[in-house]
Each structure stands twice: as structure tokens, then as C-alpha cells.
PDB file of C-alpha atoms in Angstrom:
ATOM      1  CA  MET A   7     -12.079  17.295 -18.606  1.00 48.00           C
ATOM      2  CA  LYS A   8     -15.304  17.348 -16.599  1.00 47.00           C
ATOM      3  CA  VAL A   9     -16.308  13.983 -18.066  1.00 45.00           C
ATOM      4  CA  LYS A  10     -12.922  12.510 -17.082  1.00 45.00           C
ATOM      5  CA  ARG A  11     -13.392  13.730 -13.513  1.00 44.00           C
ATOM      6  CA  ILE A  12     -16.841  12.151 -13.338  1.00 43.00           C
ATOM      7  CA  ILE A  13     -15.610   8.833 -14.758  1.00 41.00           C
ATOM      8  CA  PHE A  14     -12.594   8.796 -12.415  1.00 42.00           C
ATOM      9  CA  GLY A  15     -14.859   9.517  -9.454  1.00 46.00           C
ATOM     10  CA  ILE A  16     -17.322   6.767 -10.401  1.00 41.00           C
ATOM     11  CA  LEU A  17     -14.571   4.186 -10.899  1.00 44.00           C
ATOM     12  CA  LEU A  18     -12.855   5.185  -7.653  1.00 45.00           C
ATOM     13  CA  ALA A  19     -16.177   4.861  -5.822  1.00 43.00           C
ATOM     14  CA  LEU A  20     -16.574   1.399  -7.354  1.00 42.00           C
ATOM     15  CA  GLN A  21     -13.041   0.539  -6.238  1.00 46.00           C
ATOM     16  CA  ILE A  22     -13.890   1.619  -2.677  1.00 42.00           C
ATOM     17  CA  SER A  23     -17.126  -0.381  -2.742  1.00 40.00           C
ATOM     18  CA  LEU A  24     -15.315  -3.491  -3.921  1.00 38.00           C
ATOM     19  CA  PHE A  25     -12.663  -2.980  -1.259  1.00 39.00           C
ATOM     20  CA  PHE A  26     -15.191  -2.981   1.556  1.00 37.00           C
ATOM     21  CA  SER A  27     -16.964  -5.992   0.079  1.00 36.00           C
ATOM     22  CA  GLN A  28     -13.566  -7.735   0.395  1.00 36.00           C
ATOM     23  CA  SER A  29     -13.887  -9.437  -2.983  1.00 42.00           C
ATOM     24  CA  PRO A  30     -10.949  -9.615  -5.397  1.00 45.00           C
ATOM     25  CA  ILE A  31     -11.607  -7.139  -8.201  1.00 52.00           C
ATOM     26  CA  ASN A  32      -9.827  -8.892 -11.063  1.00 74.00           C
ATOM     27  CA  LEU A  33      -7.174 -11.581 -10.856  1.00 88.00           C
ATOM     28  CA  ARG A  34      -5.730 -10.766 -14.256  1.00 92.00           C
ATOM     29  CA  ASN A  35      -5.766  -6.978 -14.246  1.00 94.00           C
ATOM     30  CA  ILE A  36      -4.827  -4.702 -11.356  1.00 93.00           C
ATOM     31  CA  ARG A  37      -6.007  -1.090 -11.487  1.00 92.00           C
ATOM     32  CA  ILE A  38      -5.093   1.525  -8.883  1.00 90.00           C
ATOM     33  CA  GLY A  39      -6.345   5.097  -8.838  1.00 85.00           C
ATOM     34  CA  VAL A  40      -3.486   7.354  -7.680  1.00 81.00           C
ATOM     35  CA  TRP A  41      -3.703  11.064  -7.058  1.00 75.00           C
ATOM     36  CA  ALA A  42      -1.454  13.767  -5.667  1.00 70.00           C
ATOM     37  CA  GLU A  43      -1.817  17.304  -4.416  1.00 69.00           C
ATOM     38  CA  LEU A  44       0.613  19.648  -6.101  1.00 65.00           C
ATOM     39  CA  ASP A  45       0.673  22.009  -3.134  1.00 61.00           C
ATOM     40  CA  ALA A  46       2.381  19.242  -1.156  1.00 54.00           C
ATOM     41  CA  TYR A  47       5.557  20.479  -2.879  1.00 52.00           C
ATOM     42  CA  PRO A  48       5.502  24.287  -2.499  1.00 52.00           C
ATOM     43  CA  GLY A  49       9.239  24.558  -3.041  1.00 50.00           C
ATOM     44  CA  LEU A  50       8.832  23.443  -6.644  1.00 42.00           C
ATOM     45  CA  TYR A  51       6.304  26.038  -7.759  1.00 42.00           C
ATOM     46  CA  GLU A  52       8.878  28.269  -9.424  1.00 47.00           C
ATOM     47  CA  LYS A  53       9.084  25.956 -12.450  1.00 48.00           C
ATOM     48  CA  ASN A  54       6.034  24.094 -13.687  1.00 49.00           C
ATOM     49  CA  ASP A  55       8.159  21.545 -15.536  1.00 51.00           C
ATOM     50  CA  ASP A  56       9.932  20.690 -12.292  1.00 58.00           C
ATOM     51  CA  ILE A  57       6.612  20.205 -10.521  1.00 63.00           C
ATOM     52  CA  LEU A  58       5.241  17.887 -13.190  1.00 65.00           C
ATOM     53  CA  ASN A  59       8.415  15.839 -13.510  1.00 71.00           C
ATOM     54  CA  TYR A  60       8.737  15.478  -9.749  1.00 71.00           C
ATOM     55  CA  THR A  61       5.094  14.449  -9.435  1.00 74.00           C
ATOM     56  CA  LYS A  62       5.413  11.978 -12.309  1.00 77.00           C
ATOM     57  CA  ASN A  63       8.444  10.323 -10.703  1.00 79.00           C
ATOM     58  CA  ARG A  64       6.765  10.082  -7.316  1.00 80.00           C
ATOM     59  CA  ILE A  65       3.627   8.568  -8.856  1.00 82.00           C
ATOM     60  CA  ARG A  66       5.862   6.000 -10.523  1.00 88.00           C
ATOM     61  CA  ASP A  67       7.650   5.198  -7.243  1.00 89.00           C
ATOM     62  CA  LEU A  68       4.351   4.897  -5.371  1.00 88.00           C
ATOM     63  CA  SER A  69       2.725   2.702  -8.002  1.00 91.00           C
ATOM     64  CA  ILE A  70       5.719   0.331  -7.962  1.00 94.00           C
ATOM     65  CA  PHE A  71       5.660   0.209  -4.145  1.00 93.00           C
ATOM     66  CA  LEU A  72       1.950  -0.686  -4.063  1.00 94.00           C
ATOM     67  CA  MET A  73       2.037  -3.026  -7.059  1.00 95.00           C
ATOM     68  CA  GLU A  74       4.912  -5.004  -5.508  1.00 96.00           C
ATOM     69  CA  GLY A  75       2.696  -5.499  -2.473  1.00 96.00           C
ATOM     70  CA  MET A  76      -0.191  -6.708  -4.643  1.00 96.00           C
ATOM     71  CA  VAL A  77       1.752  -8.923  -7.075  1.00 97.00           C
ATOM     72  CA  TYR A  78       4.521 -10.449  -4.948  1.00 97.00           C
ATOM     73  CA  GLY A  79       3.826  -9.237  -1.410  1.00 97.00           C
ATOM     74  CA  TRP A  80       5.873  -7.664   1.380  1.00 97.00           C
ATOM     75  CA  ASN A  81       8.027  -9.090   4.137  1.00 97.00           C
ATOM     76  CA  PHE A  82       7.738  -7.352   7.488  1.00 97.00           C
ATOM     77  CA  VAL A  83       9.510  -7.296  10.821  1.00 96.00           C
ATOM     78  CA  TYR A  84       7.642  -5.593  13.659  1.00 94.00           C
ATOM     79  CA  THR A  85       8.819  -4.817  17.182  1.00 91.00           C
ATOM     80  CA  PRO A  86       6.126  -3.373  19.491  1.00 87.00           C
ATOM     81  CA  SER A  87       7.148  -0.568  21.807  1.00 88.00           C
ATOM     82  CA  ASP A  88       7.713  -1.525  25.433  1.00 86.00           C
ATOM     83  CA  ASN A  89       8.236   1.344  27.846  1.00 87.00           C
ATOM     84  CA  LEU A  90       9.176  -0.928  30.746  1.00 84.00           C
ATOM     85  CA  ARG A  91      12.022  -2.448  28.738  1.00 86.00           C
ATOM     86  CA  GLY A  92      12.957   0.792  27.015  1.00 85.00           C
ATOM     87  CA  VAL A  93      12.142  -0.687  23.596  1.00 88.00           C
ATOM     88  CA  GLU A  94      11.025   1.632  20.797  1.00 90.00           C
ATOM     89  CA  GLU A  95       8.524   0.562  18.174  1.00 88.00           C
ATOM     90  CA  TYR A  96      10.118  -0.618  14.946  1.00 92.00           C
ATOM     91  CA  LEU A  97       8.701  -1.705  11.596  1.00 95.00           C
ATOM     92  CA  GLU A  98      10.604  -2.787   8.520  1.00 95.00           C
ATOM     93  CA  VAL A  99       8.767  -3.480   5.246  1.00 96.00           C
ATOM     94  CA  THR A 100      10.525  -4.876   2.173  1.00 96.00           C
ATOM     95  CA  PRO A 101       9.237  -6.394  -1.075  1.00 96.00           C
ATOM     96  CA  ILE A 102       9.324 -10.195  -1.229  1.00 97.00           C
ATOM     97  CA  THR A 103      10.391  -9.858  -4.861  1.00 97.00           C
ATOM     98  CA  PRO A 104      11.327  -6.360  -6.065  1.00 97.00           C
ATOM     99  CA  PHE A 105       9.825  -5.411  -9.401  1.00 97.00           C
ATOM    100  CA  SER A 106      12.119  -6.200 -12.307  1.00 96.00           C
ATOM    101  CA  LYS A 107      12.655  -3.812 -15.185  1.00 96.00           C
ATOM    102  CA  ASN A 108      10.041  -5.760 -17.134  1.00 96.00           C
ATOM    103  CA  ASP A 109       7.528  -5.497 -14.271  1.00 97.00           C
ATOM    104  CA  LYS A 110       8.024  -1.746 -14.097  1.00 96.00           C
ATOM    105  CA  GLU A 111       7.589  -1.358 -17.835  1.00 95.00           C
ATOM    106  CA  LYS A 112       4.332  -3.321 -17.676  1.00 96.00           C
ATOM    107  CA  ILE A 113       2.683  -0.647 -15.517  1.00 95.00           C
ATOM    108  CA  ILE A 114       0.495   1.498 -17.768  1.00 94.00           C
ATOM    109  CA  TYR A 115      -0.329   5.066 -16.705  1.00 91.00           C
ATOM    110  CA  SER A 116      -3.465   6.445 -18.306  1.00 86.00           C
ATOM    111  CA  ASP A 117      -6.265   9.003 -18.116  1.00 72.00           C
ATOM    112  CA  SER A 118      -4.195  11.496 -16.158  1.00 67.00           C
ATOM    113  CA  PHE A 119      -5.815  14.869 -15.587  1.00 67.00           C
ATOM    114  CA  PHE A 120      -5.647  17.891 -13.301  1.00 71.00           C
ATOM    115  CA  GLU A 121      -8.417  18.856 -10.933  1.00 68.00           C
ATOM    116  CA  GLU A 122      -7.708  22.150  -9.176  1.00 66.00           C
ATOM    117  CA  ASN A 123      -4.413  21.384  -7.397  1.00 70.00           C
ATOM    118  CA  ARG A 124      -4.679  17.621  -7.815  1.00 72.00           C
ATOM    119  CA  VAL A 125      -3.193  15.197 -10.330  1.00 77.00           C
ATOM    120  CA  ASN A 126      -5.193  12.008 -10.937  1.00 80.00           C
ATOM    121  CA  VAL A 127      -3.748   8.960 -12.673  1.00 87.00           C
ATOM    122  CA  TRP A 128      -4.868   5.374 -13.294  1.00 90.00           C
ATOM    123  CA  CYS A 129      -2.145   2.724 -12.963  1.00 93.00           C
ATOM    124  CA  ASP A 130      -2.731  -0.675 -14.586  1.00 95.00           C
ATOM    125  CA  TYR A 131      -0.774  -3.931 -14.385  1.00 96.00           C
ATOM    126  CA  GLU A 132      -1.555  -7.310 -15.980  1.00 96.00           C
ATOM    127  CA  ARG A 133      -0.681 -10.392 -13.954  1.00 96.00           C
ATOM    128  CA  THR A 134       0.926 -13.383 -15.637  1.00 96.00           C
ATOM    129  CA  ASP A 135      -0.537 -16.876 -15.265  1.00 96.00           C
ATOM    130  CA  TYR A 136       2.150 -17.630 -12.685  1.00 96.00           C
ATOM    131  CA  GLN A 137       1.253 -14.508 -10.686  1.00 96.00           C
ATOM    132  CA  ILE A 138      -2.440 -15.410 -10.784  1.00 96.00           C
ATOM    133  CA  GLN A 139      -1.625 -18.862  -9.449  1.00 95.00           C
ATOM    134  CA  SER A 140       0.471 -17.273  -6.707  1.00 95.00           C
ATOM    135  CA  TYR A 141      -2.500 -15.098  -5.711  1.00 95.00           C
ATOM    136  CA  LYS A 142      -4.735 -18.173  -5.529  1.00 94.00           C
ATOM    137  CA  ILE A 143      -2.234 -19.869  -3.215  1.00 94.00           C
ATOM    138  CA  TRP A 144      -2.173 -16.788  -0.987  1.00 96.00           C
ATOM    139  CA  SER A 145      -5.984 -16.766  -0.879  1.00 93.00           C
ATOM    140  CA  GLY A 146      -6.081 -20.277   0.613  1.00 89.00           C
ATOM    141  CA  ILE A 147      -7.734 -20.839   3.956  1.00 85.00           C
ATOM    142  CA  GLU A 148      -4.375 -21.144   5.734  1.00 89.00           C
ATOM    143  CA  HIS A 149      -3.696 -17.447   5.120  1.00 93.00           C
ATOM    144  CA  PRO A 150      -6.014 -15.289   7.247  1.00 93.00           C
ATOM    145  CA  VAL A 151      -7.194 -11.864   6.085  1.00 94.00           C
ATOM    146  CA  ILE A 152      -6.137  -8.838   8.137  1.00 95.00           C
ATOM    147  CA  GLN A 153      -6.851  -5.178   7.506  1.00 95.00           C
ATOM    148  CA  GLY A 154      -5.828  -1.795   8.785  1.00 96.00           C
ATOM    149  CA  ARG A 155      -5.889   1.927   8.190  1.00 95.00           C
ATOM    150  CA  GLY A 156      -2.761   4.053   8.271  1.00 96.00           C
ATOM    151  CA  LEU A 157      -2.079   7.774   8.300  1.00 96.00           C
ATOM    152  CA  GLY A 158       0.810   9.775   6.865  1.00 93.00           C
ATOM    153  CA  ARG A 159       1.750  13.451   6.776  1.00 90.00           C
ATOM    154  CA  ILE A 160       0.583  15.340   3.695  1.00 83.00           C
ATOM    155  CA  GLU A 161       3.614  17.625   3.756  1.00 79.00           C
ATOM    156  CA  GLU A 162       5.782  14.562   3.080  1.00 82.00           C
ATOM    157  CA  GLY A 163       4.060  14.070  -0.278  1.00 75.00           C
ATOM    158  CA  PHE A 164       4.242  10.558  -1.654  1.00 74.00           C
ATOM    159  CA  ASP A 165       6.565   9.532   1.160  1.00 84.00           C
ATOM    160  CA  GLY A 166       3.602  10.307   3.401  1.00 88.00           C
ATOM    161  CA  ILE A 167       1.422   7.844   1.488  1.00 88.00           C
ATOM    162  CA  GLN A 168       4.107   5.162   1.796  1.00 90.00           C
ATOM    163  CA  THR A 169       4.262   5.854   5.526  1.00 94.00           C
ATOM    164  CA  ALA A 170       0.466   5.555   5.685  1.00 95.00           C
ATOM    165  CA  ALA A 171       0.628   2.167   3.917  1.00 95.00           C
ATOM    166  CA  LYS A 172       3.224   0.879   6.366  1.00 95.00           C
ATOM    167  CA  ASN A 173       1.139   2.150   9.273  1.00 96.00           C
ATOM    168  CA  ALA A 174      -1.883   0.310   7.835  1.00 97.00           C
ATOM    169  CA  LEU A 175       0.152  -2.896   7.847  1.00 97.00           C
ATOM    170  CA  LYS A 176       1.306  -2.235  11.390  1.00 95.00           C
ATOM    171  CA  GLU A 177      -2.261  -1.656  12.574  1.00 95.00           C
ATOM    172  CA  ALA A 178      -3.420  -4.843  10.860  1.00 96.00           C
ATOM    173  CA  VAL A 179      -0.647  -6.930  12.437  1.00 94.00           C
ATOM    174  CA  ARG A 180      -1.209  -5.443  15.883  1.00 91.00           C
ATOM    175  CA  ALA A 181      -4.958  -6.077  15.722  1.00 91.00           C
ATOM    176  CA  ARG A 182      -4.352  -9.667  14.676  1.00 90.00           C
ATOM    177  CA  TYR A 183      -1.962 -10.604  17.470  1.00 88.00           C
ATOM    178  CA  ARG A 184      -3.427  -8.481  20.237  1.00 84.00           C
ATOM    179  CA  THR A 185      -6.123 -11.146  20.656  1.00 81.00           C
ATOM    180  CA  GLU A 186      -3.664 -14.043  20.423  1.00 81.00           C
ATOM    181  CA  LEU A 187      -0.868 -12.938  22.720  1.00 82.00           C
ATOM    182  CA  LYS A 188      -1.207 -12.104  26.410  1.00 81.00           C
ATOM    183  CA  ASN A 189       2.100 -10.236  26.588  1.00 84.00           C
ATOM    184  CA  LYS A 190       3.881  -8.082  24.065  1.00 86.00           C
ATOM    185  CA  PRO A 191       6.271 -10.116  21.945  1.00 88.00           C
ATOM    186  CA  LYS A 192       9.826  -9.080  21.271  1.00 90.00           C
ATOM    187  CA  GLU A 193       9.338  -9.392  17.516  1.00 92.00           C
ATOM    188  CA  ILE A 194       6.800 -10.532  14.926  1.00 93.00           C
ATOM    189  CA  SER A 195       7.885 -11.304  11.400  1.00 95.00           C
ATOM    190  CA  GLY A 196       6.024 -12.594   8.391  1.00 96.00           C
ATOM    191  CA  SER A 197       4.773 -11.846   4.895  1.00 97.00           C
ATOM    192  CA  VAL A 198       1.632 -10.270   3.482  1.00 97.00           C
ATOM    193  CA  LEU A 199       0.017  -9.853   0.089  1.00 97.00           C
ATOM    194  CA  ILE A 200      -2.236  -6.862  -0.530  1.00 97.00           C
ATOM    195  CA  ARG A 201      -5.627  -8.403  -1.275  1.00 94.00           C
ATOM    196  CA  ASN A 202      -7.510  -5.520  -2.920  1.00 92.00           C
ATOM    197  CA  PRO A 203      -6.527  -2.244  -4.602  1.00 90.00           C
ATOM    198  CA  PRO A 204      -5.600   0.371  -1.973  1.00 89.00           C
ATOM    199  CA  VAL A 205      -8.035   3.174  -1.191  1.00 83.00           C
ATOM    200  CA  VAL A 206      -6.287   6.492  -0.521  1.00 83.00           C
ATOM    201  CA  GLY A 207      -7.985   9.571   0.913  1.00 83.00           C
ATOM    202  CA  ILE A 208      -7.479  12.410   3.379  1.00 83.00           C
ATOM    203  CA  LYS A 209      -8.596  12.376   7.009  1.00 86.00           C
ATOM    204  CA  ASN A 210      -8.006  15.187   9.478  1.00 87.00           C
ATOM    205  CA  GLY A 211      -5.363  16.766   7.252  1.00 83.00           C
ATOM    206  CA  GLN A 212      -3.412  13.539   6.744  1.00 89.00           C
ATOM    207  CA  TYR A 213      -3.192  10.931   4.030  1.00 89.00           C
ATOM    208  CA  ALA A 214      -5.282   7.907   4.963  1.00 93.00           C
ATOM    209  CA  ILE A 215      -4.971   4.527   3.273  1.00 94.00           C
ATOM    210  CA  PHE A 216      -7.076   1.404   3.800  1.00 95.00           C
ATOM    211  CA  LEU A 217      -5.469  -1.965   3.049  1.00 96.00           C
ATOM    212  CA  ASP A 218      -6.382  -5.578   3.544  1.00 95.00           C
ATOM    213  CA  PHE A 219      -3.887  -8.410   3.338  1.00 97.00           C
ATOM    214  CA  PHE A 220      -3.445 -12.138   3.231  1.00 97.00           C
ATOM    215  CA  LEU A 221      -1.096 -12.971   6.113  1.00 96.00           C
ATOM    216  CA  GLU A 222       1.633 -15.581   6.307  1.00 94.00           C
ATOM    217  CA  ARG A 223       3.276 -15.533   9.715  1.00 83.00           C
ATOM    218  CA  ASP A 224       6.914 -16.472   9.948  1.00 82.00           C
ATOM    219  CA  ARG A 225       7.654 -16.380  13.660  1.00 89.00           C
ATOM    220  CA  ILE A 226       6.933 -14.696  16.965  1.00 90.00           C
ATOM    221  CA  ILE A 227       9.850 -14.142  19.337  1.00 90.00           C
ATOM    222  CA  LYS A 228       8.919 -13.729  22.983  1.00 86.00           C
ATOM    223  CA  TYR A 229      11.057 -12.041  25.615  1.00 84.00           C
ATOM    224  CA  THR A 230      11.239 -15.355  27.463  1.00 74.00           C
ATOM    225  CA  THR A 231      12.752 -17.052  24.398  1.00 52.00           C
ATOM    226  CA  TYR A 232      16.517 -17.395  24.297  1.00 48.00           C
TER     227      TYR A 232
END
């Protein structure tokens, strides 16, 4: 068990290092290190089986959510808040192509182990030749790279990590267009592909996730546009 923890830690550190070097890790094979804190679900402690099954299902949901973003990409629609116009901030994120049953079955979960109150799992997915070619198209010069960090509430469990991922996308989009646009737009829409395996940690009692993306902008709607 101790050896597994050491290996997982070394590989995760390598994953983080590769992320910050902004170099694709492996076009054929995607590997994501996912972990969860069991005490994020105190209401399930009465039955260990319930805890493990719930955690397993949430790991599966999270891995599919992230893998969809890495294999096919996400569509997004973002509306910045505007107090003068009474507009609330809005972000919608949807998969460009939802994972099929075959895609989901291709995800391999391995080397899972417990460390204190944490469950650690490796999630692997092998891209097809078509998916590799799609990645190469995304990595063309016409698709700029954007990056952001997002936070999510730990008490929300895996939903908190999904929220953190969406917030990372929002931060990346905002940073990109803040330098391009003088005034707040009414809406920005486009598509992104996660460029490197996500790095998930905890900062100030919240889930923190770092993501970088290839960006394909669809349109910007200004308030002066009718």
C-alpha cells in the first residue's frame, strides 16, 4: 500500500510538471489521476458499502466529464455579469460529443487505493486514430491556448470538482477577452478542448483545478448588436 502511494504521488507530480510545461503528455493514451475525500459525504458513513458505491459512481461521472472535454471538447456559452444592466453572470458547458456507451466502457480504472480518508484512482482512455487526428487539428495555430484555475466547494463532493472545472473555463475565457474587448459583451460562445490532463488539488479549503484549453471562438454578441 505504501509503495502504491509513493508511485501515485510520483506519477501525479510528473503529471503536474508536464501540465505546467504545456506539452501534450501522450496523444494515444490519456491518464488522469482522480481522488476523493470520503468525509465529503458524512451522511453515508452508516454503511461502508454505500460509501464505496457512491464514491465509485461519482468517480465514474467525473472521469467521463473530464474525458469528454479532452477527447471531443466542450461547447460553452458565457454571459458576464453587468450590474448596470441588471445582468447576472451565466455559464453553460456541454460536451461537443457526449461519450457513447463504447467510450465509457473504454475508460479503465486501475490502481485504486485508500490513503487515510482519501480514495485514489487512475483513469485511462486510449484515443482512436480519428481522435488523435482531431487533437492535431485542435492544436493548430488558429486555435489559441487559454488557461485558468477554478474553485469548488468540498462539501459538494464531485459536483464541487465539476464546478471548479467550469470556473476554470470561465476564468480562462474572461482572461482571454478582457484584453480584446473594451466593454463587456452580452454573450461569448465557443468551443474548447482540454489540452493536458487536469490537475486537481485543495486550496483554502476548496477544490482547485488547473486546466488549459485550445479555444475555438464561435461568436461575440455585443449590447449594441441587434
